Amino acid sequence: MPREIITLQVGQCGNQIGSEFWKQLCLEHGIAPDGMLKQQDDSSDAPIVGGGSSSSATATATAAGPASAQHNGGSTINPASNFVDDRKDVFFYQSDDEHYIPRALLIDLEPRVVNKITHHSTHRDLFNPENLFIAQDGGGAGNNWASGFRQGEEHHEQVIDMIDRESDNSDSLEGFVLTHSIAGGTGSGMGSYLLEALNDHFPKKLVQTYSVFPNWDHSQSDVVVQPYNSVLTMKRLTLNADAVVVLDNTALNRIAVDRLRIENPTVDQLNSLVATIMAASTTTLRYPGYMNNDLIGLLASLIPTPRCHFLMTGYTPLTLTDAAGQNTDTRIRKTTVLDVMRRLTQPKNIMVSANTRSSGCYISLLNIIQGNDVDPTQIHKALQRIRERQLINFIPWGPASVQVALARTSPYVTNPHKVSGFMLANHTSMAELFDRLLGQYDRIRKRNAFLDNYRREPMFEDNLDEFDSARETVQGLVDEYRACERPDYVDFDLQGGRGATGAQQ
């Protein structure tokens, strides 16, 4: 039975990356822009029953011994019936006329982006019109977290009713995915309110977010109060989300310039990168294998302690695609499992601006390898080589293991490379990113700069205690990530933020 996931796209950034995500999912599942299923050409080169290209495997290499693998053979496409062995139902449902409709809510406080998606984009007929929420006054949040939070409260009933309707339409709802930015007004403020509301209304459902972190380069930052908005949002991401996939704009820009040779990357190109990451992270949910075929299975081994749930991603090899999903990059190189797995841990391929080689250590690491001709023994050899060369540094207090899932590829998308890889990792260098955020916050907070618009909102009318509370929460998160690097982390005091040795002094 599919475990359905409802996607909430909040604010300008959330809706833009969400829109690209649905385009990618439609490509991978053979769904046309109007929601109808494309007919698979019988004479195509797509993998067919017995072709051996649809096997899936999982492997884990530990520091103590060799890797082991488990196989789960399965067919990808049956040419006789045009049946594709996938799980569209996780993210889509079918209407009475057989249209596939995303389980998605498009939420914004101003109409521009949502109207562009639903009136002018190629996929304008894909979404359910009842799942669009635009505030009546359409004034937006003005890059003010407090305004977005207040308007979230004001529209609580209407938005929760929409979420309830979608959840009632699911047979076995597993959780929610929230796409948003932490630096603006709507995605950060209203997104924060929705995180709290989802925790209250659906306490047993998972909440995962794809959170876009701002570019801290002053020449590219257009929101002067983004440190305030980011710290306030980080408190909710720490306390109310089960997993946060960090999409760092600074790193995305660097990868676009250095790896894809794009001189001035556009927002659409960066959003396309994000969509690639989002689609890759859900591959095992949509093309399930033996393990990691639901959200809880995917996240359980990556998040050993509740607060350290901020995940970084990597993807290789990156290529540019056009609107039809065809590769536009002529520089195609040879790929092997070992090459892909080694590249996934290189800082230049990681979508977070933190150095994973020179500082910190991995808490957990999952590689999803995609390829139609990948033999599990290649994965074993690659894991053995990585372990022998000690390319990855793990925490001293937990199992030192690289988890690997061999995922099936979509028969509808042509990949120029034989092997591609996606990494989802929990790494202590994430503290660098949060430290940078706190530094930016302290710089303007100590001068009480730009606070007038916040004081006009109910939450900050009487005092600014919420700012101090949010900063304390983020500082506690930084301390805990750094404590993860020490052997005495198991005795870490969450209240005092100290290890056993510190508590005795």
Short mmCIF file of C-alpha atoms in Angstrom, two decimals:
data_model
loop_
_atom_site.label_atom_id
_atom_site.label_comp_id
_atom_site.label_asym_id
_atom_site.label_seq_id
_atom_site.Cartn_x
_atom_site.Cartn_y
_atom_site.Cartn_z
CA MET A 1 0.00 0.00 0.00
CA PRO A 2 1.44 3.39 -0.93
CA ARG A 3 2.23 5.75 1.89
CA GLU A 4 0.95 9.08 0.57
CA ILE A 5 2.76 12.37 1.05
CA ILE A 6 1.11 15.80 0.83
CA THR A 7 3.28 18.67 -0.41
CA LEU A 8 2.77 22.20 0.93
CA GLN A 9 4.36 24.92 -1.24
CA VAL A 10 4.55 28.15 0.75
CA GLY A 11 5.59 31.57 -0.50
CA GLN A 12 7.31 32.66 -3.68
CA CYS A 13 10.38 30.44 -3.37
CA GLY A 14 8.40 27.42 -2.13
CA ASN A 15 6.01 27.59 -5.08
CA GLN A 16 8.77 28.12 -7.62
CA ILE A 17 10.83 25.10 -6.53
CA GLY A 18 7.62 23.10 -6.00
CA SER A 19 6.52 23.83 -9.56
CA GLU A 20 9.87 22.58 -10.93
CA PHE A 21 9.61 19.49 -8.70
CA TRP A 22 6.23 18.55 -10.18
CA LYS A 23 7.55 19.05 -13.71
CA GLN A 24 10.37 16.62 -12.93
CA LEU A 25 8.00 14.06 -11.35
CA CYS A 26 5.71 14.26 -14.40
CA LEU A 27 8.69 13.57 -16.66
CA GLU A 28 9.83 10.60 -14.59
CA HIS A 29 6.36 9.02 -14.43
CA GLY A 30 5.33 9.69 -18.02
CA ILE A 31 2.59 12.15 -17.09
CA ALA A 32 1.75 14.84 -19.64
CA PRO A 33 1.44 18.51 -18.57
CA ASP A 34 -2.36 18.13 -18.54
CA GLY A 35 -2.15 15.19 -16.09
CA MET A 36 -2.90 12.41 -18.56
CA LEU A 37 -0.60 9.39 -18.75
CA LYS A 38 1.58 9.28 -21.84
CA GLN A 39 1.41 6.12 -23.92
CA GLN A 40 4.70 4.25 -23.81
CA ASP A 41 6.03 3.36 -27.26
CA ASP A 42 6.35 -0.44 -27.48
CA SER A 43 9.43 -0.18 -29.63
CA SER A 44 11.25 2.13 -27.24
CA ASP A 45 14.50 1.24 -25.54
CA ALA A 46 12.85 1.38 -22.13
CA PRO A 47 13.69 -1.53 -19.80
CA ILE A 48 11.20 -4.38 -20.16
CA VAL A 49 10.30 -7.47 -18.20
CA GLY A 50 13.28 -9.75 -17.84
CA GLY A 51 15.67 -7.06 -19.02
CA GLY A 52 17.62 -7.21 -15.77
CA SER A 53 17.78 -3.44 -15.53
CA SER A 54 15.21 -2.98 -12.85
CA SER A 55 16.86 -4.73 -9.96
CA SER A 56 17.18 -2.90 -6.70
CA ALA A 57 19.57 -3.58 -3.90
CA THR A 58 20.70 -2.16 -0.63
CA ALA A 59 24.15 -2.45 0.83
CA THR A 60 25.83 -1.30 3.99
CA ALA A 61 29.54 -1.25 4.71
CA THR A 62 30.58 -1.07 8.34
CA ALA A 63 33.92 -0.37 9.88
CA ALA A 64 33.95 -3.86 11.34
CA GLY A 65 33.39 -6.03 8.29
CA PRO A 66 32.55 -6.34 4.61
CA ALA A 67 29.37 -5.03 3.07
CA SER A 68 26.31 -7.15 2.59
CA ALA A 69 23.58 -6.68 0.03
CA GLN A 70 19.99 -7.71 -0.40
CA HIS A 71 18.29 -7.91 -3.74
CA ASN A 72 14.73 -7.34 -4.79
CA GLY A 73 14.21 -8.01 -8.47
CA GLY A 74 11.29 -6.42 -10.21
CA SER A 75 10.11 -5.28 -13.59
CA THR A 76 10.09 -1.68 -14.69
CA ILE A 77 7.76 -1.71 -17.66
CA ASN A 78 5.55 -4.28 -19.35
CA PRO A 79 5.26 -3.51 -23.07
CA ALA A 80 2.13 -5.61 -23.46
CA SER A 81 0.08 -3.55 -21.03
CA ASN A 82 2.05 -0.29 -20.87
CA PHE A 83 2.14 -0.87 -17.11
CA VAL A 84 5.01 0.78 -15.27
CA ASP A 85 5.93 -0.67 -11.90
CA ASP A 86 6.07 2.56 -9.92
CA ARG A 87 4.17 4.30 -7.15
CA LYS A 88 2.56 7.38 -8.63
CA ASP A 89 0.02 7.29 -5.79
CA VAL A 90 2.60 8.52 -3.26
CA PHE A 91 2.56 12.02 -4.78
CA PHE A 92 -0.42 11.91 -7.18
CA TYR A 93 -4.03 10.75 -7.17
CA GLN A 94 -6.33 10.13 -10.13
CA SER A 95 -9.50 12.05 -10.83
CA ASP A 96 -12.63 10.43 -12.26
CA ASP A 97 -11.47 11.16 -15.81
CA GLU A 98 -8.07 9.48 -15.19
CA HIS A 99 -6.11 12.73 -14.84
CA TYR A 100 -3.21 12.56 -12.38
CA ILE A 101 -3.41 15.39 -9.84
CA PRO A 102 -0.57 16.27 -7.44
CA ARG A 103 -1.22 15.95 -3.73
CA ALA A 104 -0.09 19.55 -3.38
CA LEU A 105 -1.30 22.80 -1.85
CA LEU A 106 -0.05 26.04 -3.39
CA ILE A 107 -0.08 28.68 -0.63
CA ASP A 108 0.92 32.32 -0.91
CA LEU A 109 -0.08 35.69 0.50
CA GLU A 110 0.27 37.44 -2.85
CA PRO A 111 -0.98 36.13 -6.21
CA ARG A 112 1.87 36.67 -8.68
CA VAL A 113 3.76 33.36 -8.50
CA VAL A 114 0.74 31.07 -8.00
CA ASN A 115 -1.11 32.77 -10.88
CA LYS A 116 1.93 32.34 -13.11
CA ILE A 117 2.03 28.60 -12.31
CA THR A 118 -1.71 28.03 -12.76
CA HIS A 119 -2.35 30.36 -15.71
CA HIS A 120 0.80 30.67 -17.79
CA SER A 121 3.05 27.65 -17.17
CA THR A 122 3.08 24.49 -19.30
CA HIS A 123 1.61 22.55 -16.35
CA ARG A 124 -1.20 25.02 -15.63
CA ASP A 125 -3.88 22.28 -15.93
CA LEU A 126 -2.09 19.87 -13.60
CA PHE A 127 -3.10 21.22 -10.18
CA ASN A 128 -6.43 21.02 -8.38
CA PRO A 129 -7.93 24.57 -8.39
CA GLU A 130 -9.39 23.88 -4.92
CA ASN A 131 -5.85 23.48 -3.57
CA LEU A 132 -4.76 27.04 -4.29
CA PHE A 133 -4.71 29.52 -1.42
CA ILE A 134 -4.04 33.21 -2.03
CA ALA A 135 -4.81 35.79 0.66
CA GLN A 136 -7.74 37.99 -0.34
CA ASP A 137 -5.95 41.29 0.11
CA GLY A 138 -2.97 39.88 -1.83
CA GLY A 139 -0.54 42.22 -0.10
CA GLY A 140 2.02 39.57 0.87
CA ALA A 141 4.15 39.61 4.02
CA GLY A 142 6.63 42.29 2.96
CA ASN A 143 9.67 40.12 3.88
CA ASN A 144 8.49 40.28 7.49
CA TRP A 145 8.43 36.96 9.37
CA ALA A 146 6.03 38.33 12.00
CA SER A 147 3.55 39.47 9.32
CA GLY A 148 3.64 36.07 7.64
CA PHE A 149 3.12 34.31 10.99
CA ARG A 150 0.19 36.57 11.88
CA GLN A 151 -1.49 36.04 8.52
CA GLY A 152 -0.97 32.31 8.92
CA GLU A 153 -2.97 32.52 12.16
CA GLU A 154 -5.68 34.59 10.47
CA HIS A 155 -6.11 32.08 7.64
CA HIS A 156 -5.65 29.02 9.87
CA GLU A 157 -9.13 27.56 9.39
CA GLN A 158 -9.17 27.84 5.61
CA VAL A 159 -5.73 26.32 5.11
CA ILE A 160 -6.24 23.49 7.62
CA ASP A 161 -9.56 22.64 5.93
CA MET A 162 -7.69 22.23 2.64
CA ILE A 163 -5.08 20.02 4.31
CA ASP A 164 -7.82 17.96 6.00
CA ARG A 165 -9.54 17.42 2.65
CA GLU A 166 -6.33 16.17 1.08
CA SER A 167 -5.51 13.93 4.05
CA ASP A 168 -9.02 12.41 3.96
CA ASN A 169 -8.40 11.65 0.29
CA SER A 170 -5.41 9.47 1.28
CA ASP A 171 -5.65 5.79 2.20
CA SER A 172 -2.52 5.74 4.35
CA LEU A 173 -1.09 9.23 4.78
CA GLU A 174 2.52 9.09 5.93
CA GLY A 175 3.34 12.76 6.26
CA PHE A 176 3.91 16.17 4.76
CA VAL A 177 6.63 17.84 2.73
CA LEU A 178 6.99 21.63 3.06
CA THR A 179 8.91 23.64 0.45
CA HIS A 180 9.84 27.18 1.46
CA SER A 181 12.57 29.76 1.96
CA ILE A 182 13.68 30.76 5.45
CA ALA A 183 14.70 34.33 4.57
CA GLY A 184 11.55 35.99 3.20
CA GLY A 185 8.18 36.73 4.77
CA THR A 186 5.58 34.19 3.65
CA GLY A 187 7.75 31.08 3.35
CA SER A 188 9.45 31.77 6.68
CA GLY A 189 6.59 33.29 8.71
CA MET A 190 3.56 31.44 7.40
CA GLY A 191 5.74 28.35 6.90
CA SER A 192 6.67 28.50 10.59
CA TYR A 193 3.02 28.79 11.59
CA LEU A 194 2.09 25.81 9.41
CA LEU A 195 4.86 23.71 10.98
CA GLU A 196 3.40 24.37 14.42
CA ALA A 197 -0.15 23.75 13.16
CA LEU A 198 0.80 20.44 11.52
CA ASN A 199 2.42 19.27 14.77
CA ASP A 200 -0.77 20.07 16.68
CA HIS A 201 -3.25 18.79 14.08
CA PHE A 202 -1.33 15.71 12.86
CA PRO A 203 0.93 14.78 15.80
CA LYS A 204 1.74 11.30 14.47
CA LYS A 205 2.57 12.28 10.90
CA LEU A 206 6.08 12.98 9.64
CA VAL A 207 6.96 16.51 8.57
CA GLN A 208 9.91 16.93 6.20
CA THR A 209 10.94 20.27 4.74
CA TYR A 210 13.02 21.40 1.79
CA SER A 211 14.28 24.70 3.18
CA VAL A 212 16.15 27.18 1.01
CA PHE A 213 18.82 29.02 3.01
CA PRO A 214 19.73 32.53 1.81
CA ASN A 215 22.86 33.63 0.01
CA TRP A 216 25.00 35.43 2.61
CA ASP A 217 27.00 37.30 -0.03
CA HIS A 218 25.98 40.94 0.55
CA SER A 219 26.18 41.70 -3.18
CA GLN A 220 23.54 39.03 -3.89
CA SER A 221 21.29 39.49 -0.84
CA ASP A 222 18.16 41.52 -1.46
CA VAL A 223 16.49 41.16 1.97
CA VAL A 224 18.21 43.20 4.67
CA VAL A 225 16.25 41.52 7.48
CA GLN A 226 16.92 37.96 6.32
CA PRO A 227 19.00 37.13 9.46
CA TYR A 228 15.96 37.94 11.65
CA ASN A 229 13.59 35.89 9.48
CA SER A 230 16.06 33.00 9.26
CA VAL A 231 16.70 32.69 13.01
CA LEU A 232 12.97 32.86 13.81
CA THR A 233 12.26 30.15 11.23
CA MET A 234 15.18 28.00 12.39
CA LYS A 235 13.57 27.73 15.83
CA ARG A 236 10.46 26.13 14.26
CA LEU A 237 12.50 23.92 11.96
CA THR A 238 14.41 22.66 15.01
CA LEU A 239 11.38 22.08 17.22
CA ASN A 240 8.55 21.22 14.80
CA ALA A 241 10.07 19.39 11.80
CA ASP A 242 11.18 15.75 11.73
CA ALA A 243 13.71 16.29 8.93
CA VAL A 244 15.04 19.36 7.12
CA VAL A 245 16.78 19.04 3.76
CA VAL A 246 19.00 22.13 3.60
CA LEU A 247 19.24 23.80 0.19
CA ASP A 248 21.92 26.46 0.53
CA ASN A 249 21.70 29.20 -2.10
CA THR A 250 25.39 30.03 -1.64
CA ALA A 251 26.38 26.45 -2.54
CA LEU A 252 23.83 26.20 -5.36
CA ASN A 253 25.28 29.33 -6.98
CA ARG A 254 28.81 27.98 -6.56
CA ILE A 255 27.90 24.65 -8.15
CA ALA A 256 26.11 26.35 -11.06
CA VAL A 257 29.16 28.55 -11.74
CA ASP A 258 31.98 26.06 -11.06
CA ARG A 259 30.46 22.72 -12.07
CA LEU A 260 27.95 23.66 -14.77
CA ARG A 261 29.99 26.60 -16.14
CA ILE A 262 27.06 29.02 -15.98
CA GLU A 263 28.44 32.53 -15.60
CA ASN A 264 25.33 34.16 -14.14
CA PRO A 265 22.89 31.42 -13.09
CA THR A 266 19.23 32.41 -13.30
CA VAL A 267 16.58 31.62 -10.69
CA ASP A 268 15.05 29.06 -13.08
CA GLN A 269 18.38 27.27 -13.47
CA LEU A 270 18.90 27.13 -9.70
CA ASN A 271 15.33 25.91 -9.23
CA SER A 272 16.00 23.19 -11.80
CA LEU A 273 18.98 22.09 -9.67
CA VAL A 274 16.73 21.98 -6.60
CA ALA A 275 14.08 19.98 -8.48
CA THR A 276 16.76 17.42 -9.45
CA ILE A 277 17.72 17.06 -5.78
CA MET A 278 14.10 16.76 -4.61
CA ALA A 279 13.23 14.18 -7.24
CA ALA A 280 16.37 12.14 -6.53
CA SER A 281 15.64 12.14 -2.78
CA THR A 282 12.19 10.60 -3.42
CA THR A 283 13.33 8.01 -6.00
CA THR A 284 13.13 5.06 -3.59
CA LEU A 285 9.62 6.13 -2.53
CA ARG A 286 8.36 6.27 -6.12
CA TYR A 287 10.31 3.31 -7.54
CA PRO A 288 10.44 1.18 -4.39
CA GLY A 289 12.91 -1.58 -3.69
CA TYR A 290 13.67 -3.75 -0.69
CA MET A 291 14.44 -0.89 1.72
CA ASN A 292 13.95 2.89 2.04
CA ASN A 293 10.60 2.58 0.29
CA ASP A 294 8.73 4.88 2.65
CA LEU A 295 9.59 8.16 4.33
CA ILE A 296 10.11 6.77 7.82
CA GLY A 297 12.41 4.06 6.46
CA LEU A 298 14.39 6.67 4.55
CA LEU A 299 14.83 9.02 7.50
CA ALA A 300 15.06 6.64 10.47
CA SER A 301 18.68 5.65 9.91
CA LEU A 302 19.77 9.18 9.02
CA ILE A 303 18.54 10.89 12.20
CA PRO A 304 19.76 9.16 15.38
CA THR A 305 18.76 12.00 17.72
CA PRO A 306 15.67 14.22 17.33
CA ARG A 307 17.26 17.68 17.13
CA CYS A 308 20.10 16.82 14.73
CA HIS A 309 17.79 16.37 11.75
CA PHE A 310 19.28 18.83 9.25
CA LEU A 311 20.43 16.94 6.16
CA MET A 312 22.80 17.94 3.37
CA THR A 313 22.61 16.65 -0.18
CA GLY A 314 24.93 15.92 -3.06
CA TYR A 315 24.37 14.86 -6.64
CA THR A 316 26.67 13.73 -9.44
CA PRO A 317 27.05 13.97 -12.35
CA LEU A 318 25.07 17.18 -12.77
CA THR A 319 23.81 18.05 -16.24
CA LEU A 320 21.46 20.66 -17.65
CA THR A 321 18.17 19.54 -19.16
CA ASP A 322 15.64 21.33 -21.32
CA ALA A 323 11.87 21.54 -20.80
CA ALA A 324 11.40 18.06 -22.32
CA GLY A 325 13.88 16.52 -19.90
CA GLN A 326 16.56 16.02 -22.56
CA ASN A 327 20.20 16.61 -21.75
CA THR A 328 21.65 19.82 -23.24
CA ASP A 329 25.21 19.32 -22.00
CA THR A 330 27.61 17.85 -24.56
CA ARG A 331 30.35 17.05 -21.99
CA ILE A 332 29.46 13.46 -21.12
CA ARG A 333 32.10 11.55 -19.18
CA LYS A 334 32.61 7.94 -18.13
CA THR A 335 30.93 7.07 -14.83
CA THR A 336 31.53 4.15 -12.47
CA VAL A 337 30.03 3.29 -9.10
CA LEU A 338 33.31 4.02 -7.28
CA ASP A 339 33.77 7.31 -9.13
CA VAL A 340 30.22 8.43 -8.31
CA MET A 341 30.41 7.42 -4.65
CA ARG A 342 33.76 9.15 -4.20
CA ARG A 343 32.50 12.35 -5.86
CA LEU A 344 29.37 12.44 -3.70
CA THR A 345 31.46 13.14 -0.58
CA GLN A 346 33.59 15.86 -2.19
CA PRO A 347 32.68 19.34 -0.85
CA LYS A 348 32.40 20.76 -4.39
CA ASN A 349 29.43 18.46 -5.08
CA ILE A 350 27.61 19.10 -1.79
CA MET A 351 24.70 21.57 -1.76
CA VAL A 352 25.73 23.18 1.55
CA SER A 353 28.52 25.73 1.95
CA ALA A 354 30.38 23.85 4.67
CA ASN A 355 33.65 21.95 4.43
CA THR A 356 32.95 18.30 5.14
CA ARG A 357 36.56 17.19 4.61
CA SER A 358 38.58 19.45 6.89
CA SER A 359 36.18 19.66 9.83
CA GLY A 360 33.46 17.62 11.48
CA CYS A 361 32.33 14.10 10.82
CA TYR A 362 29.42 12.19 9.35
CA ILE A 363 26.64 11.17 11.70
CA SER A 364 24.99 9.12 8.94
CA LEU A 365 25.24 8.77 5.18
CA LEU A 366 22.94 7.35 2.51
CA ASN A 367 23.90 7.03 -1.15
CA ILE A 368 21.19 6.33 -3.72
CA ILE A 369 22.85 4.92 -6.86
CA GLN A 370 20.82 5.00 -10.09
CA GLY A 371 21.73 3.02 -13.16
CA ASN A 372 20.30 0.25 -15.30
CA ASP A 373 23.49 -1.81 -15.52
CA VAL A 374 24.80 -1.52 -11.96
CA ASP A 375 25.89 -4.78 -10.38
CA PRO A 376 25.66 -4.89 -6.55
CA THR A 377 29.18 -6.35 -6.48
CA GLN A 378 30.43 -3.04 -7.89
CA ILE A 379 28.89 -1.33 -4.86
CA HIS A 380 30.63 -3.78 -2.51
CA LYS A 381 33.99 -3.10 -4.12
CA ALA A 382 33.45 0.66 -4.01
CA LEU A 383 32.52 0.54 -0.32
CA GLN A 384 35.58 -1.58 0.40
CA ARG A 385 37.84 0.90 -1.41
CA ILE A 386 36.33 3.89 0.39
CA ARG A 387 36.82 2.18 3.75
CA GLU A 388 40.40 1.16 3.01
CA ARG A 389 41.35 4.70 2.01
CA GLN A 390 39.45 6.18 4.98
CA LEU A 391 37.80 8.78 2.75
CA ILE A 392 34.95 9.33 5.21
CA ASN A 393 35.22 10.34 8.87
CA PHE A 394 32.37 9.11 11.10
CA ILE A 395 31.21 9.96 14.62
CA PRO A 396 33.12 8.16 17.41
CA TRP A 397 30.03 7.09 19.35
CA GLY A 398 27.93 5.37 16.67
CA PRO A 399 28.13 2.86 13.82
CA ALA A 400 30.51 3.93 11.05
CA SER A 401 28.52 2.80 8.03
CA VAL A 402 27.72 3.97 4.53
CA GLN A 403 24.24 2.94 3.49
CA VAL A 404 23.71 2.40 -0.22
CA ALA A 405 20.45 1.89 -2.08
CA LEU A 406 20.46 0.85 -5.72
CA ALA A 407 17.43 2.52 -7.26
CA ARG A 408 15.62 1.94 -10.50
CA THR A 409 15.63 4.63 -13.16
CA SER A 410 12.58 6.00 -14.90
CA PRO A 411 11.88 4.43 -18.32
CA TYR A 412 10.59 7.80 -19.52
CA VAL A 413 13.76 9.83 -18.95
CA THR A 414 16.94 9.31 -20.93
CA ASN A 415 20.04 9.75 -18.80
CA PRO A 416 23.27 10.24 -20.78
CA HIS A 417 25.32 8.71 -17.95
CA LYS A 418 25.33 5.02 -17.07
CA VAL A 419 25.54 5.72 -13.33
CA SER A 420 24.37 8.70 -11.29
CA GLY A 421 24.31 9.14 -7.54
CA PHE A 422 22.49 11.10 -4.86
CA MET A 423 23.71 11.59 -1.30
CA LEU A 424 21.65 12.39 1.76
CA ALA A 425 23.85 12.94 4.80
CA ASN A 426 23.80 14.15 8.38
CA HIS A 427 27.11 15.93 9.04
CA THR A 428 28.34 17.95 12.01
CA SER A 429 29.76 20.69 9.74
CA MET A 430 26.17 21.88 9.40
CA ALA A 431 27.04 23.88 12.54
CA GLU A 432 29.20 26.13 10.31
CA LEU A 433 26.13 27.19 8.34
CA PHE A 434 24.14 27.94 11.49
CA ASP A 435 27.10 29.78 13.04
CA ARG A 436 27.29 32.00 9.97
CA LEU A 437 23.58 32.72 10.33
CA LEU A 438 24.00 33.66 14.02
CA GLY A 439 26.91 35.95 13.14
CA GLN A 440 24.76 37.83 10.63
CA TYR A 441 21.91 37.98 13.15
CA ASP A 442 24.09 39.33 15.99
CA ARG A 443 25.53 42.01 13.72
CA ILE A 444 22.17 43.75 13.22
CA ARG A 445 20.48 42.69 16.46
CA LYS A 446 23.03 44.36 18.74
CA ARG A 447 22.15 47.67 17.05
CA ASN A 448 18.40 46.88 17.17
CA ALA A 449 18.35 47.70 13.46
CA PHE A 450 15.27 47.28 11.23
CA LEU A 451 12.97 46.23 14.09
CA ASP A 452 10.16 48.77 13.60
CA ASN A 453 8.13 46.58 11.24
CA TYR A 454 8.36 43.66 13.67
CA ARG A 455 7.19 45.79 16.62
CA ARG A 456 3.98 46.58 14.70
CA GLU A 457 2.98 42.91 14.83
CA PRO A 458 1.15 41.36 17.83
CA MET A 459 3.95 38.91 18.67
CA PHE A 460 6.49 41.73 19.20
CA GLU A 461 4.24 44.53 20.50
CA ASP A 462 5.25 44.15 24.13
CA ASN A 463 8.81 42.81 23.89
CA LEU A 464 11.35 41.14 21.65
CA ASP A 465 11.73 38.00 23.75
CA GLU A 466 10.90 35.75 20.79
CA PHE A 467 14.11 36.86 19.07
CA ASP A 468 16.18 35.88 22.11
CA SER A 469 14.35 32.57 22.45
CA ALA A 470 14.92 31.75 18.77
CA ARG A 471 18.62 32.63 18.98
CA GLU A 472 19.03 30.45 22.07
CA THR A 473 17.41 27.52 20.23
CA VAL A 474 19.73 27.88 17.23
CA GLN A 475 22.78 28.23 19.50
CA GLY A 476 21.72 25.05 21.29
CA LEU A 477 21.53 23.31 17.92
CA VAL A 478 25.06 24.46 17.02
CA ASP A 479 26.34 23.23 20.40
CA GLU A 480 24.68 19.85 19.96
CA TYR A 481 26.10 19.33 16.45
CA ARG A 482 29.56 20.14 17.78
CA ALA A 483 29.05 17.83 20.74
CA CYS A 484 28.27 15.03 18.24
CA GLU A 485 31.97 15.07 17.29
CA ARG A 486 32.99 14.00 20.83
CA PRO A 487 32.89 10.46 22.24
CA ASP A 488 30.95 11.69 25.31
CA TYR A 489 27.98 12.89 23.23
CA VAL A 490 25.85 10.07 24.66
CA ASP A 491 25.98 11.98 27.97
CA PHE A 492 25.16 15.31 26.36
CA ASP A 493 22.80 17.34 28.53
CA LEU A 494 20.12 18.81 26.28
CA GLN A 495 19.10 21.39 28.85
CA GLY A 496 22.53 22.66 29.75
CA GLY A 497 24.15 21.81 26.42
CA ARG A 498 27.12 20.14 28.12
CA GLY A 499 28.75 16.75 28.07
CA ALA A 500 29.41 14.68 31.14
CA THR A 501 32.76 16.34 31.77
CA GLY A 502 31.28 19.82 31.51
CA ALA A 503 28.49 18.99 33.93
CA GLN A 504 30.93 18.13 36.70
CA GLN A 505 32.87 21.38 36.56
#
